[in-house]
Amino acid sequence: MLLNPKRLAILAVATFSVIWWLIGLRIGFNIWDEGFLWYGVRRVIAGEVPLRDFMSYDIGRYYFSAILMSVFQDDGIVSLRVCISIVQTFGVTLATYLVVKNSSRSHLADALLASGVFVCWMTVAGFKSYDTTALVMLIAGLAIPLEKPTPRRWLIAGVILGFTAMIGRNHGLYGSIAGAGALLCVYGLTRFREAFSSAVRLAAGAIIGYAPNIIMLVMVPGFANAFWDSVKSLADTGTNLTLPIPWPWSVLSGSVVTADVPGSVLLGTFFIAMPVFGIISLIYILSVRQRVSMRQLAVLTSCALLSIPYTHYAYVRADIAHLSYAVFPLLLGLLVFPAKGFFRFAIWGSVLASSLFLTVPNFPIYQAARQGTWKEITIDGSNLTVDESVADQVNLVQTLAADYACNERSVYVAPFWPGAYALLSRKAPVWEIYALFPRSVAFQEREIERIKAANSNLAILVDYPLDGRNELRFSNTHALIAKYIRENYKEVKSFKIPNYVEVFVREDFNETCRK
């Protein structure tokens, strides 16, 4: 049986997405955030529990990746990227489906253009595609009852909400805020009984979707304490280290110094557009809802409701990487906006052109082709082509471990390179594998005891002022641990070690590893 135009368009998008991710499967490596995820997945495969046994995101991405990689019988970086590619393909395909499902136009052309936009933004920080796809799922899930508010549909929306909360609790929070907005849009302030009944079903669905995490809270020893400790930590430190928003007027006036003025102005425009889109779209929806079918407005309403809370996420650390996770309600909302003629052409053209302009310079494949200095390295048996600085970092870690921590001796790496543990196939001696925020004396004392218990032979400290802020140096955020290392280990001096890296070995090191 021949596929109808919509199904053919979606199949073409999925094929395009798979081909794109396969092209970039062995290009680039991020020893920071990608390494953070890779280490966590490897530890889950080894039987450890996220949050309890090591610092981590919420559990969803770890167990999904671990299950697939166990099927592949491969826990390497390329295997992880295959898992991420599956998630990316699903996210891009679902987002594209939401664009074309109610369209009466050429589905194939619309689908390919829309998917091109979505692929662009997912490529900026591919290792965070779990979060991007979770957001697309929220958009789709919330649109289900907005399209037709039946009890069953509110329950389904809740299940999707609970499921995305397992990928990241921020999705649960932002999705709940948008869910409350959806109830208000559908029932207003007067139909309280119907709104309450639907809210109960939404909450019940969320509990069902979040059930695996709830079961772990009850059944897995120590997980509940670790989970609530992580919630308290978020309340104390915030969701991320802040970066100022590059408002266009600040860039043009010189208040924000940048080498790329056009790019920074456009980036700042996206930060403005997110909340503005949400507010204007809601005003538009309220003004036309008596004349236009809610089925036609469901996806737009969902995007508008989600764009406002996700603006908070984008604003906390205002760079293109974090914008790329939160921008999908804006992108999708603009592409489904019921415009016609020149207005529609202008919207689609602007979205595509601005997306290409901002994102392409961040593609690893583009950077590799343009710079021409990328090198091929081997990480855990996989050949990758990476930036020269990344190659130097990986080679440094591998060389130091071979020289000073042979025979699987424990290595301590802090604060920014959690991927070092994964590429060395070593268990971290500490819980906090990504030491960004200042920690209390009690916390640092516990970590020191872990370092002692692991008998770590080698310590690599990347004492770098993150974001140019001296107070964020490891020696300031974790002064007690830095002091312990410097007093109980001896420093290794070599011209091959970058000036922002300090290397220490135990005082009793006998040089038996040296070749």
Coordinates of C-alpha atoms in Angstrom, one line a residue:
M1 CA 0.0 0.0 0.0
L2 CA 1.4 3.4 -1.0
L3 CA 2.2 5.8 1.8
N4 CA 0.0 9.0 2.0
P5 CA 1.8 12.3 1.6
K6 CA 2.0 13.0 5.4
R7 CA 3.5 9.6 6.1
L8 CA 5.9 9.8 3.2
A9 CA 7.1 13.2 4.5
I10 CA 7.6 11.9 8.0
L11 CA 9.5 8.9 6.7
A12 CA 11.7 11.2 4.6
V13 CA 12.4 13.3 7.7
A14 CA 13.4 10.2 9.8
T15 CA 15.7 9.0 7.0
F16 CA 17.3 12.5 6.7
S17 CA 17.8 12.7 10.5
V18 CA 19.4 9.2 10.7
I19 CA 21.8 10.0 7.8
W20 CA 22.8 13.3 9.4
W21 CA 23.6 11.8 12.8
L22 CA 25.5 9.0 11.2
I23 CA 27.7 11.4 9.4
G24 CA 28.8 13.1 12.6
L25 CA 29.0 10.0 14.7
R26 CA 32.8 10.0 15.0
I27 CA 33.4 13.8 14.9
G28 CA 34.1 15.8 18.0
F29 CA 34.3 15.0 21.7
N30 CA 33.3 17.0 24.8
I31 CA 35.3 15.8 27.8
W32 CA 33.0 18.1 30.0
D33 CA 29.3 17.5 29.5
E34 CA 29.3 14.6 27.0
G35 CA 31.9 13.0 29.3
F36 CA 29.7 13.6 32.3
L37 CA 26.8 11.6 30.6
W38 CA 29.1 8.9 29.2
Y39 CA 30.7 8.2 32.6
G40 CA 27.2 8.0 34.3
V41 CA 25.9 5.5 31.7
R42 CA 29.0 3.3 32.1
R43 CA 28.5 3.3 35.9
V44 CA 24.8 2.3 35.5
I45 CA 25.9 -0.6 33.3
A46 CA 28.3 -1.5 36.0
G47 CA 25.5 -1.7 38.5
E48 CA 25.6 1.8 40.2
V49 CA 22.7 4.1 40.8
P50 CA 22.5 7.7 39.5
L51 CA 22.4 10.4 42.2
R52 CA 23.2 7.9 44.9
D53 CA 26.5 6.6 43.7
F54 CA 27.7 9.4 41.5
M55 CA 26.7 13.0 40.6
S56 CA 24.2 12.9 37.8
Y57 CA 21.1 14.2 36.0
D58 CA 17.8 12.4 36.7
I59 CA 17.6 8.7 36.0
G60 CA 15.8 8.5 32.6
R61 CA 18.6 9.1 30.1
Y62 CA 21.0 6.8 32.0
Y63 CA 18.8 3.7 32.1
F64 CA 17.5 4.2 28.5
S65 CA 21.1 4.5 27.2
A66 CA 22.3 1.6 29.5
I67 CA 19.6 -0.7 28.3
L68 CA 20.4 0.0 24.6
M69 CA 24.2 -0.2 25.1
S70 CA 23.8 -3.5 26.9
V71 CA 21.9 -4.8 23.9
F72 CA 24.7 -3.5 21.7
Q73 CA 27.2 -5.1 24.1
D74 CA 29.3 -2.0 23.8
D75 CA 29.6 0.8 26.4
G76 CA 31.9 3.0 24.3
I77 CA 31.4 6.6 23.2
V78 CA 30.2 5.7 19.7
S79 CA 27.6 3.3 21.2
L80 CA 26.4 6.1 23.4
R81 CA 26.1 8.4 20.4
V82 CA 24.0 5.8 18.6
C83 CA 21.6 5.9 21.5
I84 CA 21.5 9.7 21.4
S85 CA 21.0 9.5 17.6
I86 CA 17.9 7.4 18.2
V87 CA 16.6 10.0 20.6
Q88 CA 17.4 12.8 18.3
T89 CA 15.7 11.1 15.3
F90 CA 12.6 10.6 17.4
G91 CA 12.6 14.2 18.6
V92 CA 13.1 15.7 15.1
T93 CA 10.5 13.4 13.6
L94 CA 7.9 14.2 16.3
A95 CA 8.5 17.9 16.1
T96 CA 8.2 17.8 12.3
Y97 CA 5.0 15.7 12.6
L98 CA 3.5 18.5 14.8
V99 CA 4.2 21.0 12.0
V100 CA 2.7 19.1 9.1
K101 CA -0.1 17.2 10.7
N102 CA -2.7 19.9 10.3
S103 CA -1.1 21.5 7.2
S104 CA -2.9 21.4 3.8
R105 CA 0.3 22.4 2.0
S106 CA 3.0 20.3 0.3
H107 CA 3.9 18.0 3.3
L108 CA 7.3 16.9 1.9
A109 CA 8.7 20.4 1.4
D110 CA 7.4 21.7 4.7
A111 CA 8.6 18.6 6.5
L112 CA 12.2 18.8 5.1
L113 CA 12.5 22.6 5.8
A114 CA 11.1 22.2 9.4
S115 CA 13.3 19.2 10.1
G116 CA 16.3 21.1 8.8
V117 CA 15.6 23.8 11.5
F118 CA 15.2 21.2 14.2
V119 CA 18.3 19.3 13.2
C120 CA 20.3 22.5 13.3
W121 CA 19.5 23.3 16.9
M122 CA 19.9 19.7 18.1
T123 CA 23.4 19.6 16.5
V124 CA 24.6 22.5 18.7
A125 CA 24.9 20.3 21.8
G126 CA 23.9 16.8 20.7
F127 CA 24.7 15.2 24.0
K128 CA 21.8 17.2 25.5
S129 CA 19.2 15.9 23.0
Y130 CA 17.5 13.9 25.7
D131 CA 16.4 17.3 27.1
T132 CA 15.4 18.7 23.7
T133 CA 13.4 15.6 22.9
A134 CA 11.7 15.7 26.3
L135 CA 10.6 19.3 25.5
V136 CA 9.2 18.3 22.1
M137 CA 7.3 15.4 23.9
L138 CA 5.9 18.0 26.3
I139 CA 4.7 20.1 23.4
A140 CA 3.0 17.1 21.8
G141 CA 1.6 15.8 25.1
L142 CA 0.1 19.1 26.1
A143 CA -1.4 19.6 22.7
I144 CA -3.4 16.3 23.0
P145 CA -6.0 17.6 25.6
L146 CA -5.8 21.1 24.2
E147 CA -7.0 19.7 20.9
K148 CA -9.9 17.7 22.5
P149 CA -10.1 18.0 26.3
T150 CA -11.4 14.5 27.2
P151 CA -10.5 12.7 30.5
R152 CA -8.4 10.2 28.7
R153 CA -6.4 12.8 26.9
W154 CA -5.6 14.7 30.1
L155 CA -4.4 11.4 31.6
I156 CA -2.1 10.8 28.6
A157 CA -0.7 14.3 28.8
G158 CA 0.1 13.6 32.5
V159 CA 1.8 10.3 31.6
I160 CA 4.0 12.2 29.2
L161 CA 4.7 14.9 31.8
G162 CA 5.8 12.4 34.4
F163 CA 8.0 10.5 31.9
T164 CA 9.8 13.7 30.9
A165 CA 10.4 14.5 34.6
M166 CA 12.5 11.4 34.7
I167 CA 14.7 12.8 32.1
G168 CA 15.0 16.1 34.0
R169 CA 13.0 17.4 37.0
N170 CA 13.1 20.8 35.3
H171 CA 10.8 19.4 32.6
G172 CA 8.4 18.2 35.2
L173 CA 8.4 21.7 36.8
Y174 CA 8.1 23.7 33.6
G175 CA 5.6 21.2 32.2
S176 CA 3.4 21.5 35.3
I177 CA 3.3 25.3 35.0
A178 CA 2.3 25.0 31.3
G179 CA -0.2 22.3 32.3
A180 CA -1.8 24.7 34.7
G181 CA -2.0 27.2 31.9
A182 CA -3.6 24.7 29.6
L183 CA -6.3 24.0 32.2
L184 CA -6.9 27.7 32.4
C185 CA -7.1 28.1 28.7
V186 CA -9.6 25.3 28.3
Y187 CA -11.9 25.9 31.3
G188 CA -11.3 29.5 32.2
L189 CA -12.1 30.7 35.8
T190 CA -15.7 29.6 35.9
R191 CA -15.8 25.9 35.0
F192 CA -14.0 24.9 38.3
R193 CA -15.5 21.4 38.6
E194 CA -14.3 20.3 35.1
A195 CA -10.9 22.0 35.6
F196 CA -10.4 20.2 38.9
S197 CA -11.4 16.8 37.5
S198 CA -9.0 17.3 34.6
A199 CA -6.2 18.5 36.9
V200 CA -6.6 15.3 38.9
R201 CA -6.3 13.2 35.8
L202 CA -3.3 15.2 34.7
A203 CA -1.7 14.6 38.1
A204 CA -2.6 10.9 38.1
G205 CA -1.0 10.5 34.7
A206 CA 2.1 12.2 35.9
I207 CA 2.4 9.8 38.8
I208 CA 2.0 6.9 36.3
G209 CA 4.7 8.3 34.0
Y210 CA 7.0 9.0 36.9
A211 CA 6.4 5.6 38.5
P212 CA 9.9 4.1 37.8
N213 CA 11.5 6.9 39.8
I214 CA 8.9 6.5 42.6
I215 CA 9.6 2.8 42.7
M216 CA 13.3 3.5 43.0
L217 CA 12.7 6.0 45.8
V218 CA 10.9 3.3 47.8
M219 CA 12.8 0.2 46.8
V220 CA 16.5 1.2 46.2
P221 CA 18.4 1.7 49.5
G222 CA 19.9 5.2 49.8
F223 CA 18.3 6.6 46.6
A224 CA 15.6 8.6 48.3
N225 CA 18.1 10.4 50.5
A226 CA 20.3 11.1 47.5
F227 CA 17.4 12.3 45.5
W228 CA 16.2 14.8 48.2
D229 CA 19.8 15.9 48.8
S230 CA 20.0 16.8 45.1
V231 CA 16.7 18.8 45.3
K232 CA 18.1 20.7 48.3
S233 CA 21.3 21.3 46.4
L234 CA 19.5 22.8 43.5
A235 CA 17.6 25.1 45.8
D236 CA 20.9 26.2 47.4
T237 CA 23.0 26.6 44.3
G238 CA 20.5 27.1 41.5
T239 CA 20.2 25.1 38.3
N240 CA 23.3 26.4 36.6
L241 CA 26.1 29.0 36.7
T242 CA 24.8 32.2 35.3
L243 CA 25.8 34.0 32.2
P244 CA 24.5 37.5 31.2
I245 CA 22.0 37.8 28.4
P246 CA 23.5 39.3 25.3
W247 CA 20.8 41.9 24.8
P248 CA 21.1 43.4 21.3
W249 CA 21.4 46.9 22.6
S250 CA 24.2 45.9 25.0
V251 CA 26.1 44.4 22.1
L252 CA 25.6 47.3 19.8
S253 CA 26.6 49.8 22.5
G254 CA 29.7 47.9 23.4
S255 CA 28.6 47.1 26.9
V256 CA 29.0 43.4 26.0
V257 CA 32.3 42.8 24.3
T258 CA 32.2 40.2 21.6
A259 CA 34.2 39.3 18.4
D260 CA 31.0 38.4 16.6
V261 CA 28.6 41.3 16.8
P262 CA 26.0 40.1 14.2
G263 CA 25.9 36.7 15.8
S264 CA 25.6 38.1 19.3
V265 CA 22.8 40.5 18.3
L266 CA 20.9 37.7 16.6
L267 CA 21.4 35.4 19.7
G268 CA 20.1 38.2 21.9
T269 CA 17.1 38.6 19.6
F270 CA 16.2 34.9 20.2
F271 CA 16.3 35.5 24.0
I272 CA 13.9 38.4 23.6
A273 CA 11.7 36.4 21.1
M274 CA 11.0 33.5 23.5
P275 CA 8.8 35.3 26.1
V276 CA 7.4 37.8 23.5
F277 CA 6.3 34.9 21.3
G278 CA 4.5 33.3 24.2
I279 CA 2.7 36.4 25.3
I280 CA 1.7 37.5 21.8
S281 CA 0.6 34.0 20.8
L282 CA -1.6 33.6 23.8
I283 CA -3.3 37.0 23.1
Y284 CA -3.8 35.9 19.5
I285 CA -5.3 32.6 20.6
L286 CA -7.7 34.2 23.0
S287 CA -8.8 36.6 20.4
V288 CA -9.6 34.0 17.7
R289 CA -10.6 30.9 19.6
Q290 CA -14.3 31.6 19.0
R291 CA -13.7 31.6 15.2
V292 CA -10.9 29.0 14.8
S293 CA -11.0 25.4 15.7
M294 CA -9.0 24.5 18.8
R295 CA -7.7 21.6 16.8
Q296 CA -5.8 24.0 14.6
L297 CA -4.5 26.0 17.6
A298 CA -3.6 23.2 19.9
V299 CA 0.1 22.9 19.0
L300 CA 0.5 26.7 18.9
T301 CA -1.1 27.0 22.3
S302 CA 1.1 24.3 23.8
C303 CA 4.2 26.1 22.4
A304 CA 3.1 29.4 23.8
L305 CA 2.4 28.0 27.2
L306 CA 5.8 26.2 27.3
S307 CA 7.9 29.0 25.9
I308 CA 7.3 31.2 29.0
P309 CA 8.7 28.8 31.7
Y310 CA 11.5 27.6 29.4
T311 CA 12.6 31.2 29.0
H312 CA 13.7 30.9 32.6
Y313 CA 16.0 28.0 31.7
A314 CA 17.5 29.8 28.7
Y315 CA 18.0 33.0 30.8
V316 CA 19.9 31.3 33.6
R317 CA 23.0 30.5 31.5
A318 CA 22.4 32.6 28.4
D319 CA 24.6 31.0 25.7
I320 CA 23.7 29.2 22.5
A321 CA 24.1 25.8 24.0
H322 CA 21.4 26.3 26.6
L323 CA 19.3 28.3 24.2
S324 CA 19.4 25.3 21.9
Y325 CA 17.5 23.1 24.4
A326 CA 14.9 25.7 25.3
V327 CA 14.2 27.3 21.9
F328 CA 11.9 24.6 20.5
P329 CA 8.6 26.1 21.6
L330 CA 9.5 29.3 19.8
L331 CA 10.7 27.4 16.7
L332 CA 7.8 25.0 16.5
G333 CA 5.3 27.7 17.4
L334 CA 6.5 30.0 14.6
L335 CA 6.3 27.2 12.1
V336 CA 2.7 26.2 13.0
F337 CA 1.5 29.8 13.3
P338 CA -1.5 30.1 11.0
A339 CA 0.0 32.7 8.6
K340 CA -0.5 32.7 4.9
G341 CA 1.1 34.2 1.8
F342 CA 4.0 36.5 2.2
F343 CA 3.7 36.6 6.0
R344 CA 4.1 32.8 6.2
F345 CA 7.1 32.9 3.8
A346 CA 8.7 35.6 5.9
I347 CA 8.3 33.6 9.1
W348 CA 9.6 30.4 7.7
G349 CA 12.5 32.1 5.8
S350 CA 13.5 34.1 8.9
V351 CA 13.4 31.0 11.2
L352 CA 15.5 28.9 8.7
A353 CA 18.0 31.7 7.9
S354 CA 18.6 32.7 11.5
S355 CA 18.9 29.1 12.6
L356 CA 21.5 28.3 10.0
F357 CA 23.4 31.5 10.8
L358 CA 23.6 30.9 14.5
T359 CA 24.0 27.1 14.7
V360 CA 26.2 26.0 11.7
P361 CA 29.4 27.6 13.2
N362 CA 28.9 25.3 16.2
F363 CA 28.6 22.1 14.2
P364 CA 31.7 19.9 14.9
I365 CA 31.7 18.8 11.2
Y366 CA 31.8 22.5 10.1
Q367 CA 34.5 23.3 12.6
A368 CA 36.6 20.3 11.5
A369 CA 36.3 21.3 7.8
R370 CA 37.0 25.0 8.4
Q371 CA 39.9 24.7 10.8
G372 CA 41.7 21.9 9.1
T373 CA 43.7 21.1 12.3
W374 CA 41.5 18.5 13.8
K375 CA 43.2 15.2 14.8
E376 CA 42.2 11.6 14.9
I377 CA 42.5 10.0 18.3
T378 CA 41.5 6.8 19.9
I379 CA 39.1 6.8 22.8
D380 CA 38.4 3.4 24.4
G381 CA 38.9 1.6 21.1
S382 CA 36.9 4.1 19.0
N383 CA 38.6 6.5 16.5
L384 CA 37.3 10.0 16.7
T385 CA 38.3 13.2 14.8
V386 CA 38.5 16.0 17.4
D387 CA 39.6 19.6 17.9
E388 CA 43.3 20.0 18.5
S389 CA 42.8 21.2 22.1
V390 CA 40.5 18.3 22.9
A391 CA 43.1 15.9 21.4
D392 CA 45.7 17.5 23.7
Q393 CA 43.4 17.1 26.7
V394 CA 42.7 13.4 26.0
N395 CA 46.3 12.6 25.3
L396 CA 47.4 14.3 28.5
V397 CA 44.9 12.3 30.6
Q398 CA 45.8 9.0 28.9
T399 CA 49.6 9.7 29.2
L400 CA 49.4 10.7 32.8
A401 CA 47.4 7.7 33.7
A402 CA 49.8 5.4 31.9
D403 CA 52.8 7.0 33.6
Y404 CA 51.4 7.5 37.2
A405 CA 48.3 5.3 37.6
C406 CA 49.0 2.0 35.9
N407 CA 47.3 -1.3 36.9
E408 CA 43.9 0.4 37.2
R409 CA 45.0 2.6 40.1
S410 CA 42.5 5.3 41.1
V411 CA 42.7 8.7 39.5
Y412 CA 41.2 12.0 40.8
V413 CA 40.3 14.6 38.1
A414 CA 38.6 17.9 39.0
P415 CA 36.7 19.9 38.3
F416 CA 35.7 20.1 34.6
W417 CA 36.8 16.8 32.9
P418 CA 34.4 14.1 34.1
G419 CA 34.9 12.4 30.8
A420 CA 38.4 11.5 31.9
Y421 CA 37.1 8.7 34.1
A422 CA 35.1 7.3 31.2
L423 CA 37.9 7.4 28.7
L424 CA 40.2 5.7 31.2
S425 CA 37.5 3.2 32.2
R426 CA 38.1 4.1 35.8
K427 CA 35.6 4.6 38.7
A428 CA 35.8 8.1 40.1
P429 CA 37.0 8.1 43.7
V430 CA 34.5 10.8 44.6
W431 CA 30.8 11.4 44.2
E432 CA 31.0 14.9 42.7
I433 CA 32.5 14.2 39.3
Y434 CA 31.7 17.7 38.0
A435 CA 32.7 20.2 40.7
L436 CA 31.3 23.5 39.5
F437 CA 29.6 25.0 42.6
P438 CA 31.2 26.0 46.0
R439 CA 30.8 23.2 48.5
S440 CA 30.6 23.2 52.3
V441 CA 33.4 22.1 54.6
A442 CA 31.4 19.0 55.6
F443 CA 30.9 18.0 51.9
Q444 CA 34.6 18.4 51.1
E445 CA 35.6 16.4 54.1
R446 CA 33.5 13.5 52.9
E447 CA 35.0 13.7 49.4
I448 CA 38.5 13.7 50.9
E449 CA 37.7 10.5 52.8
R450 CA 36.6 9.0 49.6
I451 CA 39.9 9.9 47.9
K452 CA 41.7 8.4 50.8
A453 CA 39.6 5.2 50.7
A454 CA 40.2 4.8 46.9
N455 CA 44.0 5.3 47.5
S456 CA 44.1 7.6 44.5
N457 CA 47.6 7.7 43.1
L458 CA 47.2 10.6 40.6
A459 CA 45.3 13.9 40.9
I460 CA 44.7 16.2 37.9
L461 CA 43.4 19.7 38.9
V462 CA 42.1 21.9 36.1
D463 CA 42.4 25.1 38.2
Y464 CA 40.7 27.3 35.5
P465 CA 38.6 30.4 36.1
L466 CA 35.4 29.3 34.6
D467 CA 33.6 32.1 32.7
G468 CA 36.7 34.3 33.6
R469 CA 35.5 34.4 37.2
N470 CA 38.4 33.8 39.6
E471 CA 36.0 32.8 42.4
L472 CA 35.0 29.8 40.3
R473 CA 38.5 28.3 40.4
F474 CA 38.6 24.9 42.0
S475 CA 41.1 26.2 44.6
N476 CA 38.3 28.7 45.7
T477 CA 35.2 26.6 45.3
H478 CA 36.8 23.5 46.9
A479 CA 39.6 25.0 48.9
L480 CA 39.8 22.2 51.4
I481 CA 40.2 19.4 48.8
A482 CA 42.7 21.5 46.9
K483 CA 44.7 22.0 50.1
Y484 CA 44.6 18.3 50.9
I485 CA 45.9 17.4 47.4
R486 CA 48.7 19.9 47.6
E487 CA 49.8 18.9 51.1
N488 CA 49.7 15.2 50.6
Y489 CA 50.8 14.8 47.0
K490 CA 53.8 16.0 45.1
E491 CA 53.4 18.1 42.0
V492 CA 54.6 16.8 38.6
K493 CA 56.3 19.5 36.5
S494 CA 56.6 19.1 32.8
F495 CA 56.6 21.5 29.8
K496 CA 53.9 19.1 28.3
I497 CA 51.4 20.0 31.0
P498 CA 49.3 23.2 30.2
N499 CA 49.7 26.0 32.6
Y500 CA 46.0 25.7 33.7
V501 CA 46.5 22.1 34.7
E502 CA 48.2 20.9 37.9
V503 CA 49.3 17.3 38.2
F504 CA 50.0 15.6 41.5
V505 CA 51.1 12.1 42.5
R506 CA 51.2 10.5 46.0
E507 CA 54.3 11.2 48.0
D508 CA 55.1 7.4 48.1
F509 CA 54.9 7.0 44.3
N510 CA 57.8 4.7 43.3
E511 CA 57.8 5.4 39.5
T512 CA 57.1 1.7 38.7
C513 CA 54.7 2.9 35.9
R514 CA 57.3 4.8 34.0
K515 CA 58.4 3.3 30.7

